[in-house]
Coordinates of C-alpha atoms in Angstrom, one line a residue:
X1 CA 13.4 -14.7 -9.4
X2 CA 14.7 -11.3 -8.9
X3 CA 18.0 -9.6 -9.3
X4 CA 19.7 -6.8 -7.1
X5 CA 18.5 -3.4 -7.6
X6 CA 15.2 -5.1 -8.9
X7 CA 12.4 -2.6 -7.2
X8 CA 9.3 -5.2 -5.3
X9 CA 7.3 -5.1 -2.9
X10 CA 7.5 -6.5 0.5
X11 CA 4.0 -6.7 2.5
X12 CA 3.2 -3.2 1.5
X13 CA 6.3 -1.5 1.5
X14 CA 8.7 -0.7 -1.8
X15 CA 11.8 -1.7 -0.9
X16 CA 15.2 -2.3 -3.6
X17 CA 17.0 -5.4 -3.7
X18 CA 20.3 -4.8 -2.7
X19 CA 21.8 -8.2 -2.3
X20 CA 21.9 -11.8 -2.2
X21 CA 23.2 -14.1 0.6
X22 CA 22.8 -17.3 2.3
X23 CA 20.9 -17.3 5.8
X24 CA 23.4 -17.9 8.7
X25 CA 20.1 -19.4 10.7
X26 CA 18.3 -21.4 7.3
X27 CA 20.8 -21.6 4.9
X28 CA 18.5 -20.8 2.6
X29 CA 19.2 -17.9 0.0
X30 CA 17.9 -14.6 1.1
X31 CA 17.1 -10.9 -0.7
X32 CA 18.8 -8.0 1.3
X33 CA 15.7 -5.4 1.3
X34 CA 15.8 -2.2 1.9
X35 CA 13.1 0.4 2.1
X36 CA 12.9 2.2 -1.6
X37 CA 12.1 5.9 0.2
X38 CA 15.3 5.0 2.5
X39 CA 18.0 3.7 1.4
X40 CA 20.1 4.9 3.7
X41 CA 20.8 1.7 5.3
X42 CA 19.4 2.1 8.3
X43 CA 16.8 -0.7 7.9
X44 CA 17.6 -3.7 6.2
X45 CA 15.1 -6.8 5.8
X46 CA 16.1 -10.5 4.9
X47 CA 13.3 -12.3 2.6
X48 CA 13.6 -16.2 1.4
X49 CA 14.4 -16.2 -2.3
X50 CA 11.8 -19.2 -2.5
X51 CA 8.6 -16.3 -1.1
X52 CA 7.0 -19.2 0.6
X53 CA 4.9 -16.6 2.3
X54 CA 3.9 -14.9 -0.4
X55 CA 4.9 -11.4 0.8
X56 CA 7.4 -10.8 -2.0
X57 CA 5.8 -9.3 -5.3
X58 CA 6.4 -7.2 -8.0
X59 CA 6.0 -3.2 -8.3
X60 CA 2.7 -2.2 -9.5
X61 CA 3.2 -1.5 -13.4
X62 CA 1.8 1.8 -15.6
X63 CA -0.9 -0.6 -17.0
X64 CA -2.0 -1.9 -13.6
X65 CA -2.3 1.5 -12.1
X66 CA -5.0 2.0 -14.9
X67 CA -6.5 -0.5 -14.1
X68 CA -6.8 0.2 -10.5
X69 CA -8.1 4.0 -11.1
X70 CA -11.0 1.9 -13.6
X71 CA -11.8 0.1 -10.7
X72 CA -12.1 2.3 -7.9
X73 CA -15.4 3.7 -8.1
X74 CA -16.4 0.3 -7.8
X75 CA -14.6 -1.2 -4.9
X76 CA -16.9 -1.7 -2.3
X77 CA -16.4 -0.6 1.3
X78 CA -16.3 -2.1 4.4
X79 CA -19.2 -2.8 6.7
X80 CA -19.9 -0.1 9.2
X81 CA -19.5 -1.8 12.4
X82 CA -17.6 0.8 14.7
X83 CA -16.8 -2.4 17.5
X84 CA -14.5 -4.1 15.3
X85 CA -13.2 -1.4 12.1
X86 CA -9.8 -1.5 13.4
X87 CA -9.6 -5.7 13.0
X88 CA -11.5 -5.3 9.5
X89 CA -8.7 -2.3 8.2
X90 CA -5.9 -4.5 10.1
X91 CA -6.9 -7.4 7.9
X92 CA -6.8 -5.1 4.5
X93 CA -3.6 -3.7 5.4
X94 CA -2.0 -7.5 5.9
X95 CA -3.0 -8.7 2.5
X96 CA -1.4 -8.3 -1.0
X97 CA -3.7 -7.1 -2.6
X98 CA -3.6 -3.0 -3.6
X99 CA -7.1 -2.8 -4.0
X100 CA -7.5 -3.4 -0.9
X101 CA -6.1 0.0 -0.1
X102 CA -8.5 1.9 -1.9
X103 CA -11.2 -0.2 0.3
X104 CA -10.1 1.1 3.4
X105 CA -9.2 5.0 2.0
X106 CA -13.1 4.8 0.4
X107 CA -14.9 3.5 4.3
X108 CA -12.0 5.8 6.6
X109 CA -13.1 8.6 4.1
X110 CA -16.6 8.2 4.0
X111 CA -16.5 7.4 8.0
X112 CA -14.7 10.9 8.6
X113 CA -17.1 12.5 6.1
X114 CA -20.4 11.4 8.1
X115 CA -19.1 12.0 11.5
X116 CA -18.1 15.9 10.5
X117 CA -21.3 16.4 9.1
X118 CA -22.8 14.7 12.4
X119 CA -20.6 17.4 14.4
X120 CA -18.3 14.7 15.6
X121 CA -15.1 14.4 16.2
X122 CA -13.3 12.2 14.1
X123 CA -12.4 8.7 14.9
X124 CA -9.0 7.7 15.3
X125 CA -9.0 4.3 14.1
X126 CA -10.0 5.7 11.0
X127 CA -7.5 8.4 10.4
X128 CA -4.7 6.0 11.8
X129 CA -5.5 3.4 8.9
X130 CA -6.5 6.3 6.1
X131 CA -2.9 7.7 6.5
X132 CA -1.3 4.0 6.5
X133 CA -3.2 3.2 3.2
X134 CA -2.2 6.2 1.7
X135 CA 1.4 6.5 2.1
X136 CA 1.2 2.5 1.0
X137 CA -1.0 3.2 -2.0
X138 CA 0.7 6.3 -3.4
X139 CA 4.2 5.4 -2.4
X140 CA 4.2 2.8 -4.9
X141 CA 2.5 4.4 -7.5
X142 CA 4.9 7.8 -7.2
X143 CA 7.8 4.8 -7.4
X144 CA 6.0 2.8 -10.6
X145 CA 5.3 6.2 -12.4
X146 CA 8.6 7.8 -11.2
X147 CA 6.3 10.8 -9.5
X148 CA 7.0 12.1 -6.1
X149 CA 4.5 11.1 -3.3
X150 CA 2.3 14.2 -4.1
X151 CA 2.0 14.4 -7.9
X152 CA 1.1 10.4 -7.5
X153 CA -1.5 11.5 -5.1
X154 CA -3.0 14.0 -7.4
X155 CA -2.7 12.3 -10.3
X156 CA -4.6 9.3 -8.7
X157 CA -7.4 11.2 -6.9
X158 CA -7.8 13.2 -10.5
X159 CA -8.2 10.7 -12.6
X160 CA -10.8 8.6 -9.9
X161 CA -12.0 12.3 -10.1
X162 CA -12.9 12.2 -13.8
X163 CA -14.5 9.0 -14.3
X164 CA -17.6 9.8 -11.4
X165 CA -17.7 13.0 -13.5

């Protein structure tokens, strides 16, 4: 169970708890949620204390982050079937799991790469879901590592960087 101003993650966003309450509508106990990079109250999201849906979980830690950078190399990407990319990134982005991420940052990348060197233009779908992973990836490792969105960047991509060296 978590406690207000406990940092989690909620689908893919890093959001602070800033409250508990019980649901006018359920009656069940709720989180108050609110994004972590604005907190300005402008958004606010109710979540079920009992994260029946599984979309509730906790910040990525130091060690994890690690992990993840080991990994990378080898996460494979997706199939290259331009009819349906957007439903295969779609279905990344609504999981939990932050590899996942890296799946779709590796395929948009490598997609983008191969079409410039074909002298095309670049495909939308892929840019659209390469920016979403990003800012979902290194959002929560700048908030894990207390880095601001571009040193997390860096640091991520330069440490990737050193173990293909």
């Amino acid at each position: 169970m978590y406690k207000v101003n406990d940092i989690v993650v909620y689908r893919r966003d890093v959001c602070k708890i800033v409250g508990k309450h019980r649901s006018d509508f359920t009656g069940e106990m709720c989180y108050d949620l609110v994004p972590y990079m604005k907190q300005d109250g402008s958004v606010k999201m109710q979540v079920p204390v009992s994260n029946k849906a599984g979309n509730l979980r906790d910040l990525i830690t130091e060690e994890e982050i690690r992990e993840l950078i080991i990994s990378a190399p080898d996460i494979q990407t997706l199939e290259n079937k331009p009819a349906n990319m957007k439903s295969q990134y779609a279905a990344l982005l609504k999981g939990n799991d932050i590899a996942d991420l890296i799946c779709i940052i590796k395929t948009s990348y490598g997609r983008n790469k191969a079409r410039m060197e074909q002298h095309k233009k670049l495909a939308s779908i892929d840019d659209e879901y390469l920016q979403k992973a990003e800012k979902y990836l290194y959002e929560e490792i700048s908030v894990a590592l207390g880095k601001t969105y571009e040193d997390a960047k860096a640091y991520f991509e330069e440490e990737v960087a050193k173990l293909a060296e």
